[in-house]
PDB file of C-alpha atoms in Angstrom:
ATOM      1  CA  UNK A 203     -11.312   8.302  82.515  1.00  0.00           C
ATOM      2  CA  UNK A 204     -11.947  11.665  84.283  1.00  0.00           C
ATOM      3  CA  UNK A 205     -13.342  11.535  87.727  1.00  0.00           C
ATOM      4  CA  UNK A 206     -15.897  13.953  88.905  1.00  0.00           C
ATOM      5  CA  UNK A 207     -15.333  15.495  92.189  1.00  0.00           C
ATOM      6  CA  UNK A 208     -18.258  16.203  94.351  1.00  0.00           C
ATOM      7  CA  UNK A 209     -17.641  18.867  96.799  1.00  0.00           C
ATOM      8  CA  UNK A 210     -19.715  19.567 100.000  1.00  0.00           C
ATOM      9  CA  UNK A 211     -22.521  17.720 101.607  1.00  0.00           C
ATOM     10  CA  UNK A 212     -26.037  17.442 100.256  1.00  0.00           C
ATOM     11  CA  UNK A 213     -28.450  19.777 102.083  1.00  0.00           C
ATOM     12  CA  UNK A 214     -30.965  18.233 104.448  1.00  0.00           C
ATOM     13  CA  UNK A 215     -34.660  19.017 103.632  1.00  0.00           C
ATOM     14  CA  UNK A 216     -36.132  21.604 105.856  1.00  0.00           C
ATOM     15  CA  UNK A 217     -39.295  20.361 107.651  1.00  0.00           C
ATOM     16  CA  UNK A 218     -41.854  22.822 108.465  1.00  0.00           C
ATOM     17  CA  UNK A 219     -42.237  23.250 112.164  1.00  0.00           C
ATOM     18  CA  UNK A 220     -45.790  22.420 113.537  1.00  0.00           C
ATOM     19  CA  UNK A 221     -47.148  24.373 116.503  1.00  0.00           C
ATOM     20  CA  UNK A 222     -47.441  22.579 119.923  1.00  0.00           C
ATOM     21  CA  UNK A 223     -50.812  21.234 120.515  1.00  0.00           C
ATOM     22  CA  UNK A 224     -51.175  22.866 124.083  1.00  0.00           C
ATOM     23  CA  UNK A 225     -49.582  26.179 123.154  1.00  0.00           C
ATOM     24  CA  UNK A 226     -52.379  28.793 123.478  1.00  0.00           C
ATOM     25  CA  UNK A 227     -52.243  32.327 122.202  1.00  0.00           C
ATOM     26  CA  UNK A 228     -51.195  35.079 124.373  1.00  0.00           C
ATOM     27  CA  UNK A 229     -54.424  36.701 124.416  1.00  0.00           C
ATOM     28  CA  UNK A 230     -56.405  33.642 125.622  1.00  0.00           C
ATOM     29  CA  UNK A 231     -53.967  33.102 128.490  1.00  0.00           C
ATOM     30  CA  UNK A 232     -54.142  36.660 129.474  1.00  0.00           C
ATOM     31  CA  UNK A 233     -58.031  36.362 129.601  1.00  0.00           C
ATOM     32  CA  UNK A 234     -57.920  33.238 131.591  1.00  0.00           C
ATOM     33  CA  UNK A 235     -55.597  34.763 134.100  1.00  0.00           C
ATOM     34  CA  UNK A 236     -57.976  37.888 134.336  1.00  0.00           C
ATOM     35  CA  UNK A 237     -61.042  35.686 134.810  1.00  0.00           C
ATOM     36  CA  UNK A 238     -59.333  33.608 137.499  1.00  0.00           C
ATOM     37  CA  UNK A 239     -58.349  36.821 139.386  1.00  0.00           C
ATOM     38  CA  UNK A 240     -61.862  38.445 139.096  1.00  0.00           C
ATOM     39  CA  UNK A 241     -63.484  34.948 140.278  1.00  0.00           C
ATOM     40  CA  UNK A 242     -61.100  34.935 143.157  1.00  0.00           C
ATOM     41  CA  UNK A 243     -62.036  38.581 144.148  1.00  0.00           C
ATOM     42  CA  UNK A 244     -65.713  37.632 144.072  1.00  0.00           C
ATOM     43  CA  UNK A 245     -65.267  34.605 146.325  1.00  0.00           C
ATOM     44  CA  UNK A 246     -63.310  36.765 148.883  1.00  0.00           C
ATOM     45  CA  UNK A 247     -66.151  39.196 148.770  1.00  0.00           C
ATOM     46  CA  UNK A 248     -68.972  36.671 149.445  1.00  0.00           C
ATOM     47  CA  UNK A 249     -67.265  35.027 152.264  1.00  0.00           C
ATOM     48  CA  UNK A 250     -66.718  38.232 153.877  1.00  0.00           C
ATOM     49  CA  UNK A 251     -70.370  39.303 153.641  1.00  0.00           C
ATOM     50  CA  UNK A 252     -72.097  39.581 156.794  1.00  0.00           C
ATOM     51  CA  UNK A 253     -75.471  38.257 155.505  1.00  0.00           C
ATOM     52  CA  UNK A 254     -73.881  35.396 153.658  1.00  0.00           C
ATOM     53  CA  UNK A 255     -72.149  34.097 157.002  1.00  0.00           C
ATOM     54  CA  UNK A 256     -75.389  34.539 158.921  1.00  0.00           C
ATOM     55  CA  UNK A 257     -77.406  32.406 156.487  1.00  0.00           C
ATOM     56  CA  UNK A 258     -74.824  29.554 156.639  1.00  0.00           C
ATOM     57  CA  UNK A 259     -74.583  29.763 160.305  1.00  0.00           C
ATOM     58  CA  UNK A 260     -78.427  29.667 160.648  1.00  0.00           C
ATOM     59  CA  UNK A 261     -78.623  26.718 158.297  1.00  0.00           C
ATOM     60  CA  UNK A 262     -75.924  24.886 160.127  1.00  0.00           C
ATOM     61  CA  UNK A 263     -77.590  25.543 163.542  1.00  0.00           C
ATOM     62  CA  UNK A 264     -80.778  24.083 162.317  1.00  0.00           C
ATOM     63  CA  UNK A 265     -79.307  20.966 160.608  1.00  0.00           C
ATOM     64  CA  UNK A 266     -76.035  20.286 162.179  1.00  0.00           C
ATOM     65  CA  UNK A 267     -74.994  18.806 158.723  1.00  0.00           C
ATOM     66  CA  UNK A 268     -71.874  19.739 156.851  1.00  0.00           C
ATOM     67  CA  UNK A 269     -73.046  17.673 153.923  1.00  0.00           C
ATOM     68  CA  UNK A 270     -76.222  19.925 153.507  1.00  0.00           C
ATOM     69  CA  UNK A 271     -73.759  23.000 153.484  1.00  0.00           C
ATOM     70  CA  UNK A 272     -71.696  21.289 150.532  1.00  0.00           C
ATOM     71  CA  UNK A 273     -74.910  20.605 148.570  1.00  0.00           C
ATOM     72  CA  UNK A 274     -76.139  24.096 148.913  1.00  0.00           C
ATOM     73  CA  UNK A 275     -72.725  25.762 147.947  1.00  0.00           C
ATOM     74  CA  UNK A 276     -72.305  22.924 144.954  1.00  0.00           C
ATOM     75  CA  UNK A 277     -75.784  23.736 143.570  1.00  0.00           C
ATOM     76  CA  UNK A 278     -75.177  27.482 143.753  1.00  0.00           C
ATOM     77  CA  UNK A 279     -71.893  27.093 141.761  1.00  0.00           C
ATOM     78  CA  UNK A 280     -73.564  24.691 139.243  1.00  0.00           C
ATOM     79  CA  UNK A 281     -76.428  27.312 138.683  1.00  0.00           C
ATOM     80  CA  UNK A 282     -74.144  29.969 137.506  1.00  0.00           C
ATOM     81  CA  UNK A 283     -74.407  31.132 133.807  1.00  0.00           C
ATOM     82  CA  UNK A 284     -72.404  33.321 131.451  1.00  0.00           C
ATOM     83  CA  UNK A 285     -74.716  36.216 132.183  1.00  0.00           C
ATOM     84  CA  UNK A 286     -74.683  35.669 135.908  1.00  0.00           C
ATOM     85  CA  UNK A 287     -71.154  34.220 136.758  1.00  0.00           C
ATOM     86  CA  UNK A 288     -70.813  35.370 140.270  1.00  0.00           C
ATOM     87  CA  UNK A 289     -71.864  33.959 143.597  1.00  0.00           C
ATOM     88  CA  UNK A 290     -74.030  36.312 145.443  1.00  0.00           C
ATOM     89  CA  UNK A 291     -76.413  36.055 148.407  1.00  0.00           C
ATOM     90  CA  UNK A 292     -79.385  35.678 146.204  1.00  0.00           C
ATOM     91  CA  UNK A 293     -77.763  32.616 144.564  1.00  0.00           C
ATOM     92  CA  UNK A 294     -77.106  31.127 147.864  1.00  0.00           C
ATOM     93  CA  UNK A 295     -80.694  31.646 149.107  1.00  0.00           C
ATOM     94  CA  UNK A 296     -82.128  30.307 145.898  1.00  0.00           C
ATOM     95  CA  UNK A 297     -79.878  27.161 146.435  1.00  0.00           C
ATOM     96  CA  UNK A 298     -81.157  26.812 149.898  1.00  0.00           C
ATOM     97  CA  UNK A 299     -84.515  26.728 148.770  1.00  0.00           C
ATOM     98  CA  UNK A 300     -83.991  24.119 146.403  1.00  0.00           C
ATOM     99  CA  UNK A 301     -81.883  21.901 148.604  1.00  0.00           C
ATOM    100  CA  UNK A 302     -83.741  22.167 151.980  1.00  0.00           C
ATOM    101  CA  UNK A 303     -87.194  21.007 152.724  1.00  0.00           C
ATOM    102  CA  UNK A 304     -89.033  23.465 154.671  1.00  0.00           C
ATOM    103  CA  UNK A 305     -88.902  22.758 158.368  1.00  0.00           C
ATOM    104  CA  UNK A 306     -92.464  22.123 159.633  1.00  0.00           C
ATOM    105  CA  UNK A 307     -91.970  24.152 162.918  1.00  0.00           C
ATOM    106  CA  UNK A 308     -89.420  26.618 162.146  1.00  0.00           C
ATOM    107  CA  UNK A 309     -91.658  29.401 163.167  1.00  0.00           C
ATOM    108  CA  UNK A 310     -91.391  28.097 166.905  1.00  0.00           C
ATOM    109  CA  UNK A 311     -88.182  30.031 167.088  1.00  0.00           C
ATOM    110  CA  UNK A 312     -89.917  33.243 166.721  1.00  0.00           C
ATOM    111  CA  UNK A 313     -92.650  32.665 169.275  1.00  0.00           C
ATOM    112  CA  UNK A 314     -93.183  35.036 172.212  1.00  0.00           C
ATOM    113  CA  UNK A 315     -92.709  34.235 175.698  1.00  0.00           C
ATOM    114  CA  UNK A 316     -96.120  33.063 176.791  1.00  0.00           C
ATOM    115  CA  UNK A 317     -96.198  30.485 173.771  1.00  0.00           C
ATOM    116  CA  UNK A 318     -92.796  29.057 174.822  1.00  0.00           C
ATOM    117  CA  UNK A 319     -93.852  28.832 178.449  1.00  0.00           C
ATOM    118  CA  UNK A 320     -96.941  26.798 177.323  1.00  0.00           C
ATOM    119  CA  UNK A 321     -94.689  24.519 175.174  1.00  0.00           C
ATOM    120  CA  UNK A 322     -92.285  23.968 178.134  1.00  0.00           C
ATOM    121  CA  UNK A 323     -95.315  23.124 180.369  1.00  0.00           C
ATOM    122  CA  UNK A 324     -96.294  20.436 178.013  1.00  0.00           C
ATOM    123  CA  UNK A 325     -92.919  18.797 178.172  1.00  0.00           C
ATOM    124  CA  UNK A 326     -93.314  18.672 182.055  1.00  0.00           C
ATOM    125  CA  UNK A 327     -96.657  17.179 181.802  1.00  0.00           C
ATOM    126  CA  UNK A 328     -95.194  14.607 179.409  1.00  0.00           C
ATOM    127  CA  UNK A 329     -92.509  13.756 181.786  1.00  0.00           C
ATOM    128  CA  UNK A 330     -95.047  12.732 184.331  1.00  0.00           C
ATOM    129  CA  UNK A 331     -96.546  10.189 181.694  1.00  0.00           C
ATOM    130  CA  UNK A 332     -99.317  12.365 180.109  1.00  0.00           C
ATOM    131  CA  UNK A 333     -99.166  12.909 176.444  1.00  0.00           C
ATOM    132  CA  UNK A 334    -102.576  14.535 176.522  1.00  0.00           C
ATOM    133  CA  UNK A 335    -103.317  17.785 178.497  1.00  0.00           C
ATOM    134  CA  UNK A 336    -105.818  20.696 178.736  1.00  0.00           C
ATOM    135  CA  UNK A 337    -105.234  24.484 178.827  1.00  0.00           C
ATOM    136  CA  UNK A 338    -106.158  24.247 182.605  1.00  0.00           C
ATOM    137  CA  UNK A 339    -103.315  21.772 183.078  1.00  0.00           C
ATOM    138  CA  UNK A 340    -100.713  23.954 181.484  1.00  0.00           C
ATOM    139  CA  UNK A 341    -101.835  27.080 183.437  1.00  0.00           C
ATOM    140  CA  UNK A 342    -101.394  24.810 186.779  1.00  0.00           C
ATOM    141  CA  UNK A 343     -98.188  23.742 185.481  1.00  0.00           C
ATOM    142  CA  UNK A 344     -96.928  27.311 185.011  1.00  0.00           C
ATOM    143  CA  UNK A 345     -98.171  28.316 188.330  1.00  0.00           C
ATOM    144  CA  UNK A 346     -96.644  25.369 190.027  1.00  0.00           C
ATOM    145  CA  UNK A 347     -93.157  26.432 188.606  1.00  0.00           C
ATOM    146  CA  UNK A 348     -93.610  30.154 189.393  1.00  0.00           C
ATOM    147  CA  UNK A 349     -94.747  29.381 192.877  1.00  0.00           C
ATOM    148  CA  UNK A 350     -97.778  31.531 192.848  1.00  0.00           C
ATOM    149  CA  UNK A 351    -101.122  29.844 192.864  1.00  0.00           C
ATOM    150  CA  UNK A 352    -103.186  32.942 192.889  1.00  0.00           C
ATOM    151  CA  UNK A 353    -102.023  34.456 189.401  1.00  0.00           C
ATOM    152  CA  UNK A 354    -100.544  33.081 186.432  1.00  0.00           C
ATOM    153  CA  UNK A 355     -97.015  34.529 185.611  1.00  0.00           C
ATOM    154  CA  UNK A 356     -94.817  34.227 182.585  1.00  0.00           C
ATOM    155  CA  UNK A 357     -91.166  34.957 181.678  1.00  0.00           C
ATOM    156  CA  UNK A 358     -90.233  38.064 179.913  1.00  0.00           C
ATOM    157  CA  UNK A 359     -87.498  39.662 178.492  1.00  0.00           C
ATOM    158  CA  UNK A 360     -86.193  43.427 178.343  1.00  0.00           C
ATOM    159  CA  UNK A 361     -83.687  44.476 175.837  1.00  0.00           C
ATOM    160  CA  UNK A 362     -82.207  40.763 175.375  1.00  0.00           C
ATOM    161  CA  UNK A 363     -81.600  40.225 179.061  1.00  0.00           C
ATOM    162  CA  UNK A 364     -83.795  38.118 181.513  1.00  0.00           C
ATOM    163  CA  UNK A 365     -85.775  40.468 183.567  1.00  0.00           C
ATOM    164  CA  UNK A 366     -87.324  37.827 185.880  1.00  0.00           C
ATOM    165  CA  UNK A 367     -90.965  37.046 186.416  1.00  0.00           C
ATOM    166  CA  UNK A 368     -93.822  39.287 186.125  1.00  0.00           C
ATOM    167  CA  UNK A 369     -97.649  38.848 186.358  1.00  0.00           C
ATOM    168  CA  UNK A 370     -99.499  37.964 183.133  1.00  0.00           C
ATOM    169  CA  UNK A 371    -103.161  37.617 183.053  1.00  0.00           C
ATOM    170  CA  UNK A 372    -104.574  34.290 182.221  1.00  0.00           C
ATOM    171  CA  UNK A 373    -106.156  35.696 179.149  1.00  0.00           C
ATOM    172  CA  UNK A 374    -102.537  36.308 177.585  1.00  0.00           C
ATOM    173  CA  UNK A 375    -101.678  32.780 177.931  1.00  0.00           C
ATOM    174  CA  UNK A 376    -105.067  31.886 176.559  1.00  0.00           C
ATOM    175  CA  UNK A 377    -104.329  33.969 173.523  1.00  0.00           C
ATOM    176  CA  UNK A 378    -101.038  32.308 173.320  1.00  0.00           C
ATOM    177  CA  UNK A 379    -102.559  28.877 173.391  1.00  0.00           C
ATOM    178  CA  UNK A 380    -105.090  29.858 170.760  1.00  0.00           C
ATOM    179  CA  UNK A 381    -102.289  30.819 168.479  1.00  0.00           C
ATOM    180  CA  UNK A 382    -100.440  27.428 169.010  1.00  0.00           C
ATOM    181  CA  UNK A 383    -103.802  25.776 168.019  1.00  0.00           C
ATOM    182  CA  UNK A 384    -104.148  27.940 164.982  1.00  0.00           C
ATOM    183  CA  UNK A 385    -100.670  26.810 163.833  1.00  0.00           C
ATOM    184  CA  UNK A 386    -101.393  23.195 164.513  1.00  0.00           C
ATOM    185  CA  UNK A 387     -98.555  23.043 167.134  1.00  0.00           C
ATOM    186  CA  UNK A 388    -101.320  21.818 169.656  1.00  0.00           C
ATOM    187  CA  UNK A 389    -104.183  19.638 168.129  1.00  0.00           C
ATOM    188  CA  UNK A 390    -107.170  18.016 169.603  1.00  0.00           C
ATOM    189  CA  UNK A 391    -106.487  14.647 171.192  1.00  0.00           C
ATOM    190  CA  UNK A 392    -109.904  13.427 170.119  1.00  0.00           C
ATOM    191  CA  UNK A 393    -113.515  14.590 169.548  1.00  0.00           C
ATOM    192  CA  UNK A 394    -114.643  17.496 171.748  1.00  0.00           C
ATOM    193  CA  UNK A 395    -118.114  17.763 173.131  1.00  0.00           C
ATOM    194  CA  UNK A 396    -119.852  20.954 172.749  1.00  0.00           C
ATOM    195  CA  UNK A 397    -120.589  20.833 176.625  1.00  0.00           C
ATOM    196  CA  UNK A 398    -116.956  20.978 177.567  1.00  0.00           C
ATOM    197  CA  UNK A 399    -115.361  24.154 178.354  1.00  0.00           C
ATOM    198  CA  UNK A 400    -112.630  25.224 176.323  1.00  0.00           C
ATOM    199  CA  UNK A 401    -110.231  25.118 179.292  1.00  0.00           C
ATOM    200  CA  UNK A 402    -110.811  21.326 179.682  1.00  0.00           C
ATOM    201  CA  UNK A 403    -110.526  20.298 175.917  1.00  0.00           C
ATOM    202  CA  UNK A 404    -107.797  17.827 175.586  1.00  0.00           C
ATOM    203  CA  UNK A 405    -105.019  18.475 173.364  1.00  0.00           C
ATOM    204  CA  UNK A 406    -101.665  17.005 172.581  1.00  0.00           C
ATOM    205  CA  UNK A 407     -98.345  18.852 171.271  1.00  0.00           C
ATOM    206  CA  UNK A 408     -97.204  17.767 167.826  1.00  0.00           C
ATOM    207  CA  UNK A 409     -93.524  19.246 167.921  1.00  0.00           C
ATOM    208  CA  UNK A 410     -91.026  17.059 169.625  1.00  0.00           C
ATOM    209  CA  UNK A 411     -88.682  17.923 172.528  1.00  0.00           C
ATOM    210  CA  UNK A 412     -85.750  18.911 170.082  1.00  0.00           C
ATOM    211  CA  UNK A 413     -88.201  21.556 168.351  1.00  0.00           C
ATOM    212  CA  UNK A 414     -89.159  23.024 171.623  1.00  0.00           C
ATOM    213  CA  UNK A 415     -85.544  22.983 172.949  1.00  0.00           C
ATOM    214  CA  UNK A 416     -84.679  25.172 169.815  1.00  0.00           C
ATOM    215  CA  UNK A 417     -87.478  27.816 170.696  1.00  0.00           C
ATOM    216  CA  UNK A 418     -86.055  27.862 174.311  1.00  0.00           C
ATOM    217  CA  UNK A 419     -82.461  28.325 173.244  1.00  0.00           C
ATOM    218  CA  UNK A 420     -83.543  31.050 170.694  1.00  0.00           C
ATOM    219  CA  UNK A 421     -85.513  32.941 173.288  1.00  0.00           C
ATOM    220  CA  UNK A 422     -82.425  33.076 175.211  1.00  0.00           C
ATOM    221  CA  UNK A 423     -83.847  33.450 178.868  1.00  0.00           C
ATOM    222  CA  UNK A 424     -81.873  31.601 181.396  1.00  0.00           C
ATOM    223  CA  UNK A 425     -84.690  30.884 183.779  1.00  0.00           C
ATOM    224  CA  UNK A 426     -86.593  29.469 180.807  1.00  0.00           C
ATOM    225  CA  UNK A 427     -83.808  27.228 179.977  1.00  0.00           C
ATOM    226  CA  UNK A 428     -83.473  26.086 183.590  1.00  0.00           C
ATOM    227  CA  UNK A 429     -87.127  25.115 183.757  1.00  0.00           C
ATOM    228  CA  UNK A 430     -86.992  23.252 180.369  1.00  0.00           C
ATOM    229  CA  UNK A 431     -83.851  21.062 181.439  1.00  0.00           C
ATOM    230  CA  UNK A 432     -84.693  20.514 185.132  1.00  0.00           C
ATOM    231  CA  UNK A 433     -87.312  17.853 184.484  1.00  0.00           C
ATOM    232  CA  UNK A 434     -90.838  17.802 185.832  1.00  0.00           C
ATOM    233  CA  UNK A 435     -91.517  19.268 189.188  1.00  0.00           C
ATOM    234  CA  UNK A 436     -92.181  16.815 192.063  1.00  0.00           C
TER     235      UNK A 436
END
């Protein structure tokens, strides 16, 4: 019986290799790296932008709330689109408008000195236990602080520095008073009689002490600050 010799080993079947699931084409990886670099550059530009920093500083000065800043920045990023993929000052401004309710007395920080002096006077009258006052009472309070009963004075500022006290006609304070009334900062405390002179009509102040404090601090006059914090004159 003849034997059949089998030489060599049978070849193993070759299996086709499958590509790894997470492997990305080189072109896609290059595009992603390029986009990340461009995004980082855009962030570097926005955080060094003077206007951007000023906007965030102003918002924080008003709110003192870091969470609000996070909401503003998060909303700005969420609003980006393929056609507008970069953060800009305009994007941040629109986010602020959507995230922040308008502050009712934000314009107080832009008031001129006679208006601020009147508001500080309302606080001193309040410290004496009177929530209702007249224009005449405010003028008397300012005169008392300035130490001159003959003429009304107000605080002024020259080139950002406190210049001291100068004489201001009562008509200037009256115009400032009318402006506060027009903006509903000062409102009638009750029905006014037609026979009552305007200087003796009773009003009350709507903004609270913190609002007026912001106006005083933004004014930046040291004498006004001292008057605000010292309490009612005896």
